[in-house]
PDB file of C-alpha atoms in Angstrom:
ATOM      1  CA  UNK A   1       0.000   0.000   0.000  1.00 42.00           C
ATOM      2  CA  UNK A   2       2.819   2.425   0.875  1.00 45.00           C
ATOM      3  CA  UNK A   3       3.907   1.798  -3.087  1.00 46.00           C
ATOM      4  CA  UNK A   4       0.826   2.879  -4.417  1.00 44.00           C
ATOM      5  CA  UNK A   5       0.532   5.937  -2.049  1.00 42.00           C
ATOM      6  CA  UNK A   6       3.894   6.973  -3.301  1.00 41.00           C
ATOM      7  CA  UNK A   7       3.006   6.415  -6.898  1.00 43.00           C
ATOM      8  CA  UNK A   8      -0.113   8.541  -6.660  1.00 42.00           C
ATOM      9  CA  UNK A   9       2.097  11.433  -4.756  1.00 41.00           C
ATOM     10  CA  UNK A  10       4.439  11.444  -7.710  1.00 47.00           C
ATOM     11  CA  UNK A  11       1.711  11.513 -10.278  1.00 50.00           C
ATOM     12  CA  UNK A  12      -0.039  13.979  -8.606  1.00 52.00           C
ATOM     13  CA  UNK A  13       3.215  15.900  -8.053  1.00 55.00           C
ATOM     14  CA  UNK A  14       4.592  15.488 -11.550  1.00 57.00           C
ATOM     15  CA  UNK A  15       1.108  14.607 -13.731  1.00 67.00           C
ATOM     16  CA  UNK A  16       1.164  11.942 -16.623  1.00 75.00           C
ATOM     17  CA  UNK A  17       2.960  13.412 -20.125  1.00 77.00           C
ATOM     18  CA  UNK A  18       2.323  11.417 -23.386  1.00 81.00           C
ATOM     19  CA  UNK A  19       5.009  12.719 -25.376  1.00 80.00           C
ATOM     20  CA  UNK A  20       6.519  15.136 -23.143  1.00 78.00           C
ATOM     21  CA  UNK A  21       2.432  16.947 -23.197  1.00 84.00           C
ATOM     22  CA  UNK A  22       0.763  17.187 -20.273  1.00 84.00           C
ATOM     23  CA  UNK A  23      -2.572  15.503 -20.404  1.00 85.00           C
ATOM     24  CA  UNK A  24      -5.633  17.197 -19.791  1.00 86.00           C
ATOM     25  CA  UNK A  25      -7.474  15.830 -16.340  1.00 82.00           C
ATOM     26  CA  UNK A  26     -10.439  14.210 -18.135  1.00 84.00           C
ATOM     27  CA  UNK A  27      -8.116  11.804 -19.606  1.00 87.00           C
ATOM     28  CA  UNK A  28      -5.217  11.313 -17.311  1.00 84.00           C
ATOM     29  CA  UNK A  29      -7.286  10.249 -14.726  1.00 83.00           C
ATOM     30  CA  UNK A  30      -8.322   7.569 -16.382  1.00 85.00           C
ATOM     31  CA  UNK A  31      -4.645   6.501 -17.304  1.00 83.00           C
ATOM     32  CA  UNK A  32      -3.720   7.085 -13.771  1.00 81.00           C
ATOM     33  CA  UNK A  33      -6.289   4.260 -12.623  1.00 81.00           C
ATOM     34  CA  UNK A  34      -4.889   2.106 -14.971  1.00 80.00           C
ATOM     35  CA  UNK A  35      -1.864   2.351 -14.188  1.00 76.00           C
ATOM     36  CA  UNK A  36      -2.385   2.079 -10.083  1.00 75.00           C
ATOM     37  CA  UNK A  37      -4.770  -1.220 -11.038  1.00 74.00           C
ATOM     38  CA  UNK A  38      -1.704  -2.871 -12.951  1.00 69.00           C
ATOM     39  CA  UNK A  39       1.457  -1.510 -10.634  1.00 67.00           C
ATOM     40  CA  UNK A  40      -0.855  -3.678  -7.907  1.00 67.00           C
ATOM     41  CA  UNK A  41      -1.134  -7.043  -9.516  1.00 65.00           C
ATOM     42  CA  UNK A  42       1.914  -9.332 -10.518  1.00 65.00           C
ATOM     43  CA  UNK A  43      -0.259 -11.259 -13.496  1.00 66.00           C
ATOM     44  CA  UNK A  44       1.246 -12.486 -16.482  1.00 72.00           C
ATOM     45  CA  UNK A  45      -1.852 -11.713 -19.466  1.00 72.00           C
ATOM     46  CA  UNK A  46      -2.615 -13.057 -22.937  1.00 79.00           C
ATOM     47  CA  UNK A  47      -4.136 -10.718 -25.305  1.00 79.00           C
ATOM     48  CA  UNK A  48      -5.232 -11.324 -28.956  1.00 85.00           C
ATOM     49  CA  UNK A  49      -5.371  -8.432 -31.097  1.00 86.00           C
ATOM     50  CA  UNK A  50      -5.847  -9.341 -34.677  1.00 87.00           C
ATOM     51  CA  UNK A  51      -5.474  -6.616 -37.067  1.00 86.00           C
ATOM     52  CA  UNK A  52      -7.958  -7.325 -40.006  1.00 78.00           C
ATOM     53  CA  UNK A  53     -10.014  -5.007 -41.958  1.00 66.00           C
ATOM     54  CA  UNK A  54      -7.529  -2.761 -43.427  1.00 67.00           C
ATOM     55  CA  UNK A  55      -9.143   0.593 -45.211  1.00 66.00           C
ATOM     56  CA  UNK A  56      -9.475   0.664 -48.882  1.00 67.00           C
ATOM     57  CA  UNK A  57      -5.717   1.619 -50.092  1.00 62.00           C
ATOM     58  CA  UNK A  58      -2.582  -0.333 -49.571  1.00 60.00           C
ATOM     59  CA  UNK A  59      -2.731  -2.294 -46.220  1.00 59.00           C
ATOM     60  CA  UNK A  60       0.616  -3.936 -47.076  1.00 75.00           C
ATOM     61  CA  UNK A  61       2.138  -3.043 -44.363  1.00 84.00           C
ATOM     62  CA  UNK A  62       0.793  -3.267 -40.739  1.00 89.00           C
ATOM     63  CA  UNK A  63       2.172  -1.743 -37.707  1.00 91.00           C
ATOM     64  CA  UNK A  64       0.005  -3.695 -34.286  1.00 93.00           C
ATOM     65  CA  UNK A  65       1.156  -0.421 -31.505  1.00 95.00           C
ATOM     66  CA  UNK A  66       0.758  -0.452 -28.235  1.00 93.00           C
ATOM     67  CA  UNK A  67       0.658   2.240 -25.244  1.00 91.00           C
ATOM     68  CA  UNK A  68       3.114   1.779 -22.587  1.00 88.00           C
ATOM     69  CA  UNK A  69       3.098   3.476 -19.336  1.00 83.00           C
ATOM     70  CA  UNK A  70       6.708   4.646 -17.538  1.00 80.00           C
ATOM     71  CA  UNK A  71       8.060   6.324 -14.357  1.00 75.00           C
ATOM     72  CA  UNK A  72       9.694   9.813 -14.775  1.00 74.00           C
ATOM     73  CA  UNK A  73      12.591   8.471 -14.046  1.00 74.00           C
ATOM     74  CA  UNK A  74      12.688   5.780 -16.756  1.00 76.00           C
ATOM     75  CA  UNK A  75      13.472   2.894 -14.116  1.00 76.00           C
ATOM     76  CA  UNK A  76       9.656   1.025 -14.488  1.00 76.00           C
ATOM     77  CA  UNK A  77       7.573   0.549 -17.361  1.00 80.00           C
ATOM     78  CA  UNK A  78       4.359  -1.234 -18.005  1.00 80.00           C
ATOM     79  CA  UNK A  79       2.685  -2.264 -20.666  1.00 83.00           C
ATOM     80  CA  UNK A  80      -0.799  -1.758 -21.231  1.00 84.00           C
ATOM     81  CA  UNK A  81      -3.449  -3.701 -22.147  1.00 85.00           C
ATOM     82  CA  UNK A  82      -4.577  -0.999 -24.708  1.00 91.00           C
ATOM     83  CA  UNK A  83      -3.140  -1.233 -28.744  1.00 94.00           C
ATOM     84  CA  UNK A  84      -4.122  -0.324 -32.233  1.00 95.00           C
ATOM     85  CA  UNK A  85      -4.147  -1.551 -35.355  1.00 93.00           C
ATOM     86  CA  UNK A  86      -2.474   0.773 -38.687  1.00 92.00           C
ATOM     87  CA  UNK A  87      -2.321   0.012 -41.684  1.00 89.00           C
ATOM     88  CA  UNK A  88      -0.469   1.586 -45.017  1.00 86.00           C
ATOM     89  CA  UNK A  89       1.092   5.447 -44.632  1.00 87.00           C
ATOM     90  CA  UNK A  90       0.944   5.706 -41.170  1.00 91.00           C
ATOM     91  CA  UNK A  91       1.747   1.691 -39.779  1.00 91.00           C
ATOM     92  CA  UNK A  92       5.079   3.073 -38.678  1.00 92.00           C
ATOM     93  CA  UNK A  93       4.018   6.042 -36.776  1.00 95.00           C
ATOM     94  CA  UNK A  94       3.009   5.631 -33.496  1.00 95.00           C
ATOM     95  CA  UNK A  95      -0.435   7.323 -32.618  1.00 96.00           C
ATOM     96  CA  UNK A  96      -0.323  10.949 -31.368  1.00 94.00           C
ATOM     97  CA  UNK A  97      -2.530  10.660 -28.468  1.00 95.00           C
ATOM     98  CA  UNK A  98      -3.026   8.726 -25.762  1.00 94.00           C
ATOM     99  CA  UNK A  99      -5.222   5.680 -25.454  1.00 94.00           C
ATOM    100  CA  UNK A 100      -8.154   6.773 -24.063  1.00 94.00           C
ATOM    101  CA  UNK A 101      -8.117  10.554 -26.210  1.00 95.00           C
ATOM    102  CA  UNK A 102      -8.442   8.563 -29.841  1.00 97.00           C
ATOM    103  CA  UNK A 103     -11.432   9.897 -31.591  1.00 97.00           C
ATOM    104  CA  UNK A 104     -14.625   7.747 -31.481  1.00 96.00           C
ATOM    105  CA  UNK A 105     -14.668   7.459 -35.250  1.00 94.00           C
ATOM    106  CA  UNK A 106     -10.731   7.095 -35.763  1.00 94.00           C
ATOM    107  CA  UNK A 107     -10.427   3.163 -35.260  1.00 91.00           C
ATOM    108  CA  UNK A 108      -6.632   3.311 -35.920  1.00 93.00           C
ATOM    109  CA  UNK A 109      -6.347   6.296 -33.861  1.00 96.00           C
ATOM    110  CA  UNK A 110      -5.243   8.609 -36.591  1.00 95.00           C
ATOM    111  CA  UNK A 111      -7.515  11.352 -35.174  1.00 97.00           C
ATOM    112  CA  UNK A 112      -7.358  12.539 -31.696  1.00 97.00           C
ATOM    113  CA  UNK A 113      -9.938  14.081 -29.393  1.00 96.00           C
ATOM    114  CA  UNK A 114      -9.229  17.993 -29.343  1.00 94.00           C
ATOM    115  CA  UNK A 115      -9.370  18.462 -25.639  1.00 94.00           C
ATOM    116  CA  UNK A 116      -6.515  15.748 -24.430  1.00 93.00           C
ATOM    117  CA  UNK A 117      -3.925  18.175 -23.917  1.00 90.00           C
ATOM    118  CA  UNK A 118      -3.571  20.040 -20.651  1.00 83.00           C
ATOM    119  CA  UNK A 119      -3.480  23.863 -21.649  1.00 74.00           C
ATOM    120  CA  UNK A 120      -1.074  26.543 -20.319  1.00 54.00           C
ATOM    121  CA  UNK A 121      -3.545  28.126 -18.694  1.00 46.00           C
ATOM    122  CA  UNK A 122      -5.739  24.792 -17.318  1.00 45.00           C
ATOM    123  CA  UNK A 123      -4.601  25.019 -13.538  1.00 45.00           C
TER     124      UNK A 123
END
């Protein structure tokens, strides 16, 4: 319990960046439950993502991406049980939001939700 206290003080203290952006409250509180639910269980999980359906075009290439959460420091990392399918053009870049801040209509998150990042002036 004293782990989790101290991870919530840091996020708290520091906030959750995607990117090196700060990410608006709507959204990072989501990501900071997620995280505190898998820092608190040592489970091994299998999960099947099949990446079918590619968009008319050229869906020869596929990139399967997936969000990974990390310390500040860089000394723990997570992976999360959240990923995306891309196909064609943009299979090799990684999504510019975070999981949870992909538009509803942009299955392969190549749209984001406008409000996601945390504004100068957002206290």
């Amino acid at each position: 319990m004293e782990q989790q206290t101290a991870l919530v003080y840091d996020i708290k203290e520091f906030g959750i960046l995607f990117k090196d952006t700060a990410i608006a409250a709507k959204y990072a509180n989501q990501i900071l439950m997620d995280t505190l639910k898998t820092y608190k269980q040592d489970i091994n999980v299998d999960n099947i993502v099949s990446c079918t359906g590619a968009p008319a075009g050229d869906p020869s290439t596929i990139g399967l991406w997936q969000w990974v959460t990390e310390t500040n420091d860089g000394q723990g990392s997570m992976l999360t049980a959240h990923s995306v399918c891309r196909y064609g053009s943009i299979s090799l870049t990684a999504p510019a939001c975070p999981w949870n801040a992909c538009a509803p209509d942009s299955a392969d998150c190549s749209a984001c939700n406008s409000d996601w990042q945390l504004s100068a002036a957002t206290p």
